[in-house]
Amino acid sequence: MTELASAQRAVEPHDVVDLITAKRFGRALATDEIEWAVDAFTRGAVAPEQMSALLMAIVIQGMERDEIRSLTAAMIASGERMDFTGLGRPAIDKHSTGGVGDKITLPLVPLLASLGVAVPQLSGRGLGHTGGTLDKLESIAGWQAALSNDEMLRMLTDVGGVICAAGSGLAPADRKMYALRDVTGTVAAVPLIASSIMSKKIAEGAGGLVLDVKFGSGAFLPDVADARELATTMVRLGEDSGLRTVALLTDMDTPLGRAVGNANEVRESVEVLAGGGPADVVELTLALAREMLDLAGMPDVDPAPALADGRAMDAWRALIAGQGGDPDAPLPAAQEQHVVRAEADGVVQRVDARAVGVGAWRLGAGRARPGDPVDHAAGVEVLVRPGDRVSAGDPLFIAACDNAGRLARGLESLGAAVELGASAPPVRPLIAGRIAIDD
Ligand code: URA
């Protein structure tokens, strides 16, 4: 070690190896230890391999409520905080833990904007089998995801909503830790997911937050009990820091709607904004809208008429145009299409969201590594739902892509996505629960 490095090390108040060892044996870390570890990692005094070991110890041993709160606060403190109190209308945020065909942000933001609620939606890109809102919107010619804080405020003031990429100033410690978690098998742990999501949401500074926490094969945490624990942890973190937070637990075992991809999900969202669209997409959009209106102090406003009478569509057009997009531009269409057909007669038991998501991803709709390009025209049209009766040869999916070389791998996943049986499966409600602090 150089003299300078050892001098720097001497002034650190903790030794990260002690913290790794403590957590490895299940000791709860103190607030000052967590604050230091997050700060030291962000400024480079804790090495990535040391932080990885600490994260793995957390995955294995878990964290107590106070530790999760301290971790969240430390990540918030690493960056800027936004403030939407001067907008003249309530600012209510929404976050989904991500799924297959989950395009709800697209109709939801203009719907709320048309009703007088400001929605600052900082979104991400897809990675792996789940899609990303920014990738979907980038199917629209000219639309820009990167906005400055001033441009974001202008959209909120003029249009009432904005969907854009989160700037690097918000919870930078989380950004650095998430990059490490992604490559060290330390993503799927409730304390880490909850603190990662909530640090960004609390720093964003909205007055209320509605969480859509998914379970089922297409979700981050497939088990409903894990999803409930995650939802409860996030609701507590929000409320403990003064952010009114409510969560819906929603089923992601079946893809949401018919379209899975990018451009095709925009097309389906526009159908919803025109008063049509698949029933499940409409149901979830309205359920989340009602929760957001409730947090905005407008519990008696019914959002459904604004989808039927064109108000939400007008707000959509303003939202897209305000970020440089042309709402009338034709969306990209794929060069190659292939119909996947049923091999036998039967009743559809399951349309496995994960298999469909992986299929769409392999067709080119998603990316394997951050920064990879996506094929906006690639995707899957889901033609059947659980409970549908099919005969051998009936179409189940349409797979679309621009690169014929991708077709075989995509079709392999789709070929295994539908399970047939003799009789109708039990009906699974889309919304399985609601978690709020007063429950
Ligand atoms: N999304 C996040 O922002 N963080 C996680 O840990 C998981 C999903």
Coordinates of C-alpha atoms and ligand atoms in Angstrom, one line a residue:
M1 CA 0.0 0.0 0.0
T2 CA 1.3 3.5 -0.8
E3 CA 1.9 6.0 2.0
L4 CA -1.0 8.1 0.7
A5 CA -3.4 5.1 0.5
S6 CA -2.5 4.0 4.0
A7 CA -3.0 7.6 5.3
Q8 CA -6.4 7.7 3.6
R9 CA -7.3 4.4 5.0
A10 CA -6.3 5.5 8.5
V11 CA -9.0 8.2 8.6
E12 CA -11.9 5.9 7.6
P13 CA -14.1 5.4 10.8
H14 CA -14.9 1.7 9.9
D15 CA -13.2 -1.3 8.3
V16 CA -15.4 -2.8 5.6
V17 CA -14.1 -6.3 6.3
D18 CA -15.5 -6.0 9.9
L19 CA -18.9 -5.0 8.5
I20 CA -18.8 -7.9 5.9
T21 CA -17.9 -10.3 8.7
A22 CA -20.6 -8.9 11.0
K23 CA -23.3 -9.2 8.4
R24 CA -22.1 -12.7 7.4
F25 CA -22.8 -13.8 11.0
G26 CA -26.2 -12.1 11.0
R27 CA -25.5 -9.0 13.1
A28 CA -27.7 -6.0 12.3
L29 CA -25.5 -3.1 11.1
A30 CA -25.8 0.3 12.8
T31 CA -26.9 3.4 10.9
D32 CA -23.5 5.0 11.0
E33 CA -21.9 1.7 9.6
I34 CA -24.4 1.6 6.7
E35 CA -24.0 5.3 6.0
W36 CA -20.3 5.0 5.9
A37 CA -20.3 1.8 3.7
V38 CA -22.6 3.4 1.1
D39 CA -20.6 6.7 1.1
A40 CA -17.2 5.0 1.0
F41 CA -18.3 2.8 -1.9
T42 CA -19.6 5.8 -3.8
R43 CA -16.4 7.7 -3.5
G44 CA -14.2 4.6 -4.1
A45 CA -12.8 3.9 -0.6
V46 CA -14.6 0.6 -0.5
A47 CA -13.7 -1.6 -3.5
P48 CA -16.4 -3.2 -5.7
E49 CA -15.3 -6.7 -4.6
Q50 CA -15.8 -5.7 -0.9
M51 CA -19.2 -4.2 -1.6
S52 CA -20.1 -7.3 -3.5
A53 CA -19.2 -9.4 -0.5
L54 CA -21.3 -7.2 1.8
L55 CA -24.3 -7.3 -0.6
M56 CA -24.1 -11.1 -0.8
A57 CA -24.0 -11.3 3.1
I58 CA -27.1 -9.1 3.0
V59 CA -28.8 -11.4 0.5
I60 CA -28.1 -14.4 2.7
Q61 CA -28.8 -12.8 6.2
G62 CA -31.4 -10.2 5.3
M63 CA -31.8 -6.8 7.0
E64 CA -33.9 -5.5 9.8
R65 CA -36.4 -2.7 9.3
D66 CA -34.1 0.0 10.7
E67 CA -31.2 -1.2 8.6
I68 CA -33.3 -1.0 5.4
R69 CA -34.4 2.5 6.4
S70 CA -30.8 3.5 7.0
L71 CA -29.6 2.0 3.6
T72 CA -32.4 3.8 1.8
A73 CA -31.6 7.1 3.5
A74 CA -27.8 6.7 2.7
M75 CA -28.6 6.1 -1.0
I76 CA -30.9 9.2 -1.1
A77 CA -28.2 11.3 0.6
S78 CA -25.7 10.3 -2.1
G79 CA -27.5 12.6 -4.6
E80 CA -29.9 15.4 -5.3
R81 CA -33.6 15.6 -4.3
M82 CA -36.2 17.0 -6.6
D83 CA -39.2 19.1 -5.5
F84 CA -42.5 19.4 -7.3
T85 CA -44.4 21.4 -4.6
G86 CA -44.6 24.5 -6.8
L87 CA -46.5 23.0 -9.7
G88 CA -49.9 24.1 -8.5
R89 CA -51.3 20.6 -8.8
P90 CA -50.6 17.4 -6.8
A91 CA -47.6 15.4 -8.1
I92 CA -48.2 11.6 -7.8
D93 CA -45.7 9.0 -9.0
K94 CA -46.2 5.4 -10.0
H95 CA -43.7 2.5 -10.1
S96 CA -44.1 -1.0 -11.4
T97 CA -41.6 -3.7 -10.4
G98 CA -41.7 -4.8 -14.1
G99 CA -43.2 -7.5 -16.2
V100 CA -44.0 -8.8 -19.6
G101 CA -46.3 -6.6 -21.7
D102 CA -46.5 -4.1 -18.9
K103 CA -47.2 -0.9 -20.8
I104 CA -49.4 0.6 -18.2
T105 CA -47.3 3.8 -17.8
L106 CA -48.1 4.8 -21.4
P107 CA -51.9 5.2 -20.9
L108 CA -51.7 6.0 -17.2
V109 CA -49.6 9.1 -17.3
P110 CA -51.7 11.0 -19.9
L111 CA -54.9 9.8 -18.2
L112 CA -53.9 11.3 -14.9
A113 CA -52.5 14.5 -16.6
S114 CA -55.9 14.9 -18.2
L115 CA -57.5 14.8 -14.8
G116 CA -55.3 17.5 -13.2
V117 CA -52.7 15.2 -11.5
A118 CA -49.0 15.8 -12.4
V119 CA -47.1 12.5 -13.0
P120 CA -43.3 12.8 -13.0
Q121 CA -42.4 9.4 -14.4
L122 CA -38.7 8.6 -14.4
S123 CA -38.4 5.4 -16.3
G124 CA -35.8 2.8 -17.2
R125 CA -34.8 0.6 -20.1
G126 CA -35.5 -3.1 -20.4
L127 CA -32.9 -5.7 -19.4
G128 CA -33.5 -9.4 -19.9
H129 CA -37.0 -10.6 -20.3
T130 CA -38.9 -7.6 -19.0
G131 CA -39.4 -4.5 -21.2
G132 CA -38.5 -0.9 -20.5
T133 CA -40.9 2.1 -20.9
L134 CA -38.2 4.2 -22.6
D135 CA -37.5 1.5 -25.2
K136 CA -41.2 1.4 -26.0
L137 CA -41.6 5.1 -26.4
E138 CA -38.4 5.4 -28.5
S139 CA -40.4 3.5 -31.2
I140 CA -42.1 6.9 -31.9
A141 CA -40.2 9.0 -34.4
G142 CA -38.4 11.9 -32.8
W143 CA -39.3 11.1 -29.1
Q144 CA -36.6 12.1 -26.7
A145 CA -36.0 10.3 -23.4
A146 CA -33.2 12.5 -22.0
L147 CA -34.5 15.7 -20.5
S148 CA -32.9 18.3 -18.2
N149 CA -34.6 19.0 -14.8
D150 CA -35.9 22.3 -16.3
E151 CA -37.4 20.5 -19.4
M152 CA -39.0 18.0 -17.0
L153 CA -40.6 20.8 -15.0
R154 CA -41.8 22.5 -18.2
M155 CA -43.5 19.3 -19.3
L156 CA -45.2 19.0 -15.9
T157 CA -46.3 22.6 -16.0
D158 CA -47.5 22.6 -19.6
V159 CA -48.7 19.1 -20.1
G160 CA -49.2 17.7 -16.6
G161 CA -47.0 14.6 -17.2
V162 CA -43.5 13.6 -18.3
I163 CA -41.9 10.2 -19.0
C164 CA -38.1 10.5 -19.2
A165 CA -34.9 8.8 -18.2
A166 CA -33.7 9.3 -14.6
G167 CA -30.8 11.7 -14.5
S168 CA -27.5 10.6 -13.0
G169 CA -28.0 13.0 -10.0
L170 CA -30.7 10.9 -8.3
A171 CA -29.4 8.3 -5.8
P172 CA -26.0 7.7 -7.6
A173 CA -25.0 5.2 -4.9
D174 CA -27.9 3.0 -6.0
R175 CA -26.8 3.3 -9.6
K176 CA -23.3 2.1 -8.7
M177 CA -24.6 -0.6 -6.4
Y178 CA -27.2 -1.9 -8.9
A179 CA -24.5 -2.3 -11.6
L180 CA -22.6 -4.5 -9.2
R181 CA -25.7 -6.4 -8.1
D182 CA -26.6 -7.1 -11.7
V183 CA -23.3 -9.0 -12.2
T184 CA -22.9 -10.7 -8.8
G185 CA -26.3 -12.5 -8.4
T186 CA -27.4 -10.1 -5.7
V187 CA -30.5 -8.5 -7.2
A188 CA -33.3 -10.7 -5.9
A189 CA -33.4 -9.8 -2.2
V190 CA -36.2 -7.8 -0.6
P191 CA -34.0 -5.3 1.4
L192 CA -31.9 -4.5 -1.6
I193 CA -34.8 -4.2 -4.1
A194 CA -36.9 -2.1 -1.7
S195 CA -34.1 0.3 -0.8
S196 CA -33.0 0.6 -4.4
I197 CA -36.5 1.5 -5.8
M198 CA -37.5 3.6 -2.8
S199 CA -34.3 5.7 -2.6
K200 CA -35.0 6.9 -6.2
K201 CA -38.7 7.4 -5.6
I202 CA -38.3 9.3 -2.3
A203 CA -35.5 11.5 -3.9
E204 CA -37.8 12.2 -6.8
G205 CA -40.0 14.3 -4.4
A206 CA -43.5 13.5 -5.5
G207 CA -46.3 13.9 -2.9
G208 CA -47.6 10.3 -3.2
L209 CA -46.6 7.0 -4.8
V210 CA -48.5 4.0 -6.1
L211 CA -46.6 0.8 -6.5
D212 CA -47.6 -2.0 -8.8
V213 CA -45.8 -5.0 -7.3
K214 CA -45.8 -8.0 -9.6
F215 CA -45.7 -11.7 -8.8
G216 CA -45.9 -14.8 -11.1
S217 CA -43.5 -16.2 -13.6
G218 CA -42.8 -12.9 -15.4
A219 CA -42.0 -11.0 -12.2
F220 CA -38.7 -10.3 -10.5
L221 CA -40.0 -12.2 -7.4
P222 CA -42.4 -14.9 -8.7
D223 CA -43.7 -16.0 -5.3
V224 CA -46.7 -14.0 -4.1
A225 CA -45.4 -14.1 -0.4
D226 CA -42.1 -12.5 -1.5
A227 CA -43.9 -9.9 -3.5
R228 CA -46.1 -9.1 -0.5
E229 CA -43.1 -8.7 1.7
L230 CA -41.5 -6.4 -0.9
A231 CA -44.6 -4.4 -1.2
T232 CA -45.0 -4.0 2.6
T233 CA -41.3 -3.1 3.0
M234 CA -41.6 -0.4 0.3
V235 CA -44.9 1.0 1.6
R236 CA -43.3 1.3 5.1
L237 CA -40.1 3.0 3.7
G238 CA -42.2 5.5 1.8
E239 CA -44.5 6.3 4.8
D240 CA -41.6 6.5 7.2
S241 CA -40.1 9.2 5.1
G242 CA -43.3 11.2 4.7
L243 CA -44.2 9.9 1.2
R244 CA -47.8 8.6 1.1
T245 CA -47.4 5.1 -0.5
V246 CA -49.9 2.4 -1.5
A247 CA -49.1 -0.9 -3.3
L248 CA -51.2 -3.2 -5.5
L249 CA -50.1 -6.8 -5.8
T250 CA -50.8 -7.9 -9.4
D251 CA -50.5 -11.1 -11.3
M252 CA -47.7 -11.4 -13.8
D253 CA -48.0 -15.1 -14.6
T254 CA -49.8 -14.2 -17.9
P255 CA -48.5 -11.4 -20.1
L256 CA -50.4 -8.1 -19.7
G257 CA -52.6 -7.5 -22.8
R258 CA -51.9 -9.0 -26.2
A259 CA -48.7 -7.0 -27.2
V260 CA -45.2 -7.8 -25.9
G261 CA -42.4 -5.8 -27.4
N262 CA -41.9 -2.1 -28.1
A263 CA -43.8 -0.5 -31.0
N264 CA -46.6 -3.1 -30.7
E265 CA -47.0 -2.1 -27.0
V266 CA -47.3 1.6 -28.0
R267 CA -50.0 0.6 -30.5
E268 CA -51.9 -1.2 -27.8
S269 CA -51.6 1.7 -25.4
V270 CA -53.0 4.0 -28.0
E271 CA -56.0 1.6 -28.4
V272 CA -56.6 2.0 -24.6
L273 CA -56.4 5.8 -24.9
A274 CA -59.0 5.6 -27.7
G275 CA -61.4 3.9 -25.3
G276 CA -60.7 0.3 -26.4
G277 CA -57.8 -2.2 -25.8
P278 CA -57.5 -5.4 -23.9
A279 CA -59.7 -5.7 -20.7
D280 CA -56.7 -6.5 -18.4
V281 CA -54.7 -3.5 -19.5
V282 CA -57.8 -1.2 -19.0
E283 CA -58.5 -2.8 -15.6
L284 CA -55.0 -2.2 -14.3
T285 CA -54.8 1.3 -15.7
L286 CA -58.0 2.3 -14.0
A287 CA -57.2 0.6 -10.7
L288 CA -53.8 2.4 -10.5
A289 CA -55.4 5.7 -11.6
R290 CA -58.0 5.4 -8.8
E291 CA -55.2 4.9 -6.2
M292 CA -53.3 7.9 -7.6
L293 CA -56.4 10.1 -7.6
D294 CA -57.0 9.0 -4.0
L295 CA -53.5 10.1 -3.0
A296 CA -54.0 13.3 -4.9
G297 CA -57.0 14.1 -2.7
M298 CA -59.5 13.4 -5.6
P299 CA -61.1 10.2 -4.5
D300 CA -64.5 11.0 -6.1
V301 CA -63.1 11.5 -9.6
D302 CA -63.9 8.5 -11.9
P303 CA -61.0 8.1 -14.5
A304 CA -62.9 5.9 -16.9
P305 CA -64.8 8.6 -18.8
A306 CA -61.5 10.3 -19.7
L307 CA -60.4 7.2 -21.6
A308 CA -63.7 7.0 -23.5
D309 CA -64.2 10.7 -24.4
G310 CA -60.7 11.5 -25.8
R311 CA -59.3 13.7 -22.9
A312 CA -56.6 11.2 -22.2
M313 CA -55.8 10.8 -25.9
D314 CA -55.4 14.6 -26.2
A315 CA -53.0 14.5 -23.2
W316 CA -51.0 11.6 -24.8
R317 CA -50.6 13.6 -28.0
A318 CA -49.3 16.6 -26.0
L319 CA -47.0 14.4 -24.0
I320 CA -45.4 12.8 -27.1
A321 CA -45.1 16.1 -29.0
G322 CA -43.7 17.9 -25.9
Q323 CA -40.7 15.5 -26.0
G324 CA -40.1 15.9 -29.8
G325 CA -42.2 12.9 -30.9
D326 CA -44.7 12.8 -33.7
P327 CA -47.9 11.1 -32.4
D328 CA -49.1 10.6 -36.0
A329 CA -45.9 9.0 -37.3
P330 CA -46.3 5.3 -38.4
L331 CA -44.7 2.9 -35.9
P332 CA -42.0 0.5 -37.1
A333 CA -43.4 -2.7 -38.6
A334 CA -41.4 -6.0 -38.7
Q335 CA -40.0 -7.6 -41.9
E336 CA -40.5 -11.2 -40.7
Q337 CA -43.6 -12.7 -39.1
H338 CA -44.3 -16.3 -38.0
V339 CA -47.4 -17.8 -36.5
V340 CA -47.0 -20.3 -33.7
R341 CA -49.9 -22.8 -33.7
A342 CA -51.4 -25.2 -31.2
E343 CA -50.2 -28.8 -31.6
A344 CA -53.3 -30.4 -30.0
D345 CA -56.9 -29.6 -29.0
G346 CA -57.5 -28.4 -25.4
V347 CA -58.2 -25.6 -23.0
V348 CA -55.4 -23.1 -22.4
Q349 CA -54.2 -23.5 -18.7
R350 CA -51.4 -21.0 -18.8
V351 CA -49.6 -18.6 -21.0
D352 CA -46.3 -18.4 -19.3
A353 CA -45.3 -14.7 -19.0
R354 CA -41.6 -15.5 -18.6
A355 CA -41.5 -17.8 -21.7
V356 CA -43.3 -15.1 -23.8
G357 CA -40.9 -12.4 -22.4
V358 CA -37.9 -14.5 -23.2
G359 CA -39.3 -15.1 -26.7
A360 CA -39.8 -11.4 -27.4
W361 CA -36.3 -10.7 -26.0
R362 CA -34.7 -13.3 -28.2
L363 CA -36.6 -11.9 -31.2
G364 CA -34.8 -8.6 -30.6
A365 CA -37.3 -6.6 -28.5
G366 CA -34.9 -6.7 -25.4
R367 CA -31.2 -6.4 -24.7
A368 CA -28.8 -8.8 -23.0
R369 CA -26.4 -6.0 -21.9
P370 CA -26.9 -2.4 -21.0
G371 CA -26.3 -0.2 -24.0
D372 CA -27.2 -2.9 -26.6
P373 CA -29.7 -1.6 -29.3
V374 CA -33.2 -3.0 -29.4
D375 CA -35.3 -3.8 -32.4
H376 CA -38.4 -1.7 -32.0
A377 CA -40.5 -3.7 -34.4
A378 CA -39.7 -7.1 -32.8
G379 CA -42.2 -8.6 -30.5
V380 CA -45.0 -11.1 -29.9
E381 CA -48.7 -10.8 -30.3
V382 CA -50.4 -13.1 -27.8
L383 CA -53.6 -14.5 -29.3
V384 CA -54.9 -16.7 -26.5
R385 CA -55.6 -16.4 -22.7
P386 CA -56.1 -18.9 -20.0
G387 CA -59.5 -20.5 -20.3
D388 CA -59.6 -20.3 -24.1
R389 CA -60.5 -23.5 -26.0
V390 CA -58.2 -24.2 -29.0
S391 CA -58.0 -26.8 -31.7
A392 CA -54.8 -28.2 -33.2
G393 CA -53.5 -25.7 -35.8
D394 CA -55.2 -22.7 -34.2
P395 CA -52.8 -19.6 -33.9
L396 CA -51.4 -19.0 -30.4
F397 CA -48.8 -16.3 -31.1
I398 CA -47.5 -14.1 -33.9
A399 CA -43.7 -13.7 -33.6
A400 CA -42.3 -10.6 -35.4
C401 CA -38.7 -9.4 -36.0
D402 CA -36.4 -7.7 -38.5
N403 CA -33.6 -10.3 -38.2
A404 CA -34.7 -13.7 -39.5
G405 CA -31.7 -15.2 -37.7
R406 CA -33.4 -14.5 -34.4
L407 CA -36.6 -16.3 -35.2
A408 CA -35.6 -19.9 -34.3
R409 CA -34.5 -19.0 -30.7
G410 CA -37.6 -16.8 -30.1
L411 CA -39.9 -19.6 -31.4
E412 CA -38.2 -22.1 -29.2
S413 CA -39.3 -20.2 -26.1
L414 CA -42.8 -19.4 -27.4
G415 CA -43.3 -23.1 -28.3
A416 CA -43.1 -23.9 -24.6
A417 CA -45.2 -21.0 -23.4
V418 CA -48.7 -22.4 -23.6
E419 CA -49.9 -25.3 -21.5
L420 CA -53.1 -27.1 -22.6
G421 CA -55.5 -29.2 -20.4
A422 CA -58.9 -30.8 -20.5
S423 CA -61.0 -28.3 -18.6
A424 CA -61.0 -24.6 -17.7
P425 CA -58.3 -23.6 -15.1
P426 CA -59.3 -21.6 -12.0
V427 CA -59.7 -17.9 -12.7
R428 CA -56.8 -15.8 -11.3
P429 CA -57.7 -12.3 -10.3
L430 CA -55.4 -9.7 -11.9
I431 CA -55.3 -7.7 -8.6
A432 CA -54.5 -10.0 -5.7
G433 CA -54.2 -7.5 -2.9
R434 CA -53.7 -3.9 -1.8
I435 CA -51.2 -2.8 0.8
A436 CA -51.4 0.5 2.6
I437 CA -50.2 1.6 6.1
D438 CA -53.8 1.9 7.4
D439 CA -54.6 -1.7 6.5
Ligands
URA1 N1 -35.5 -2.0 -9.9 C1 -34.6 -1.2 -9.2 O1 -34.6 0.0 -9.4 N2 -33.8 -1.8 -8.3 C2 -33.9 -3.1 -8.0 O2 -33.2 -3.5 -7.1 C3 -34.8 -3.9 -8.7 C4 -35.5 -3.3 -9.7

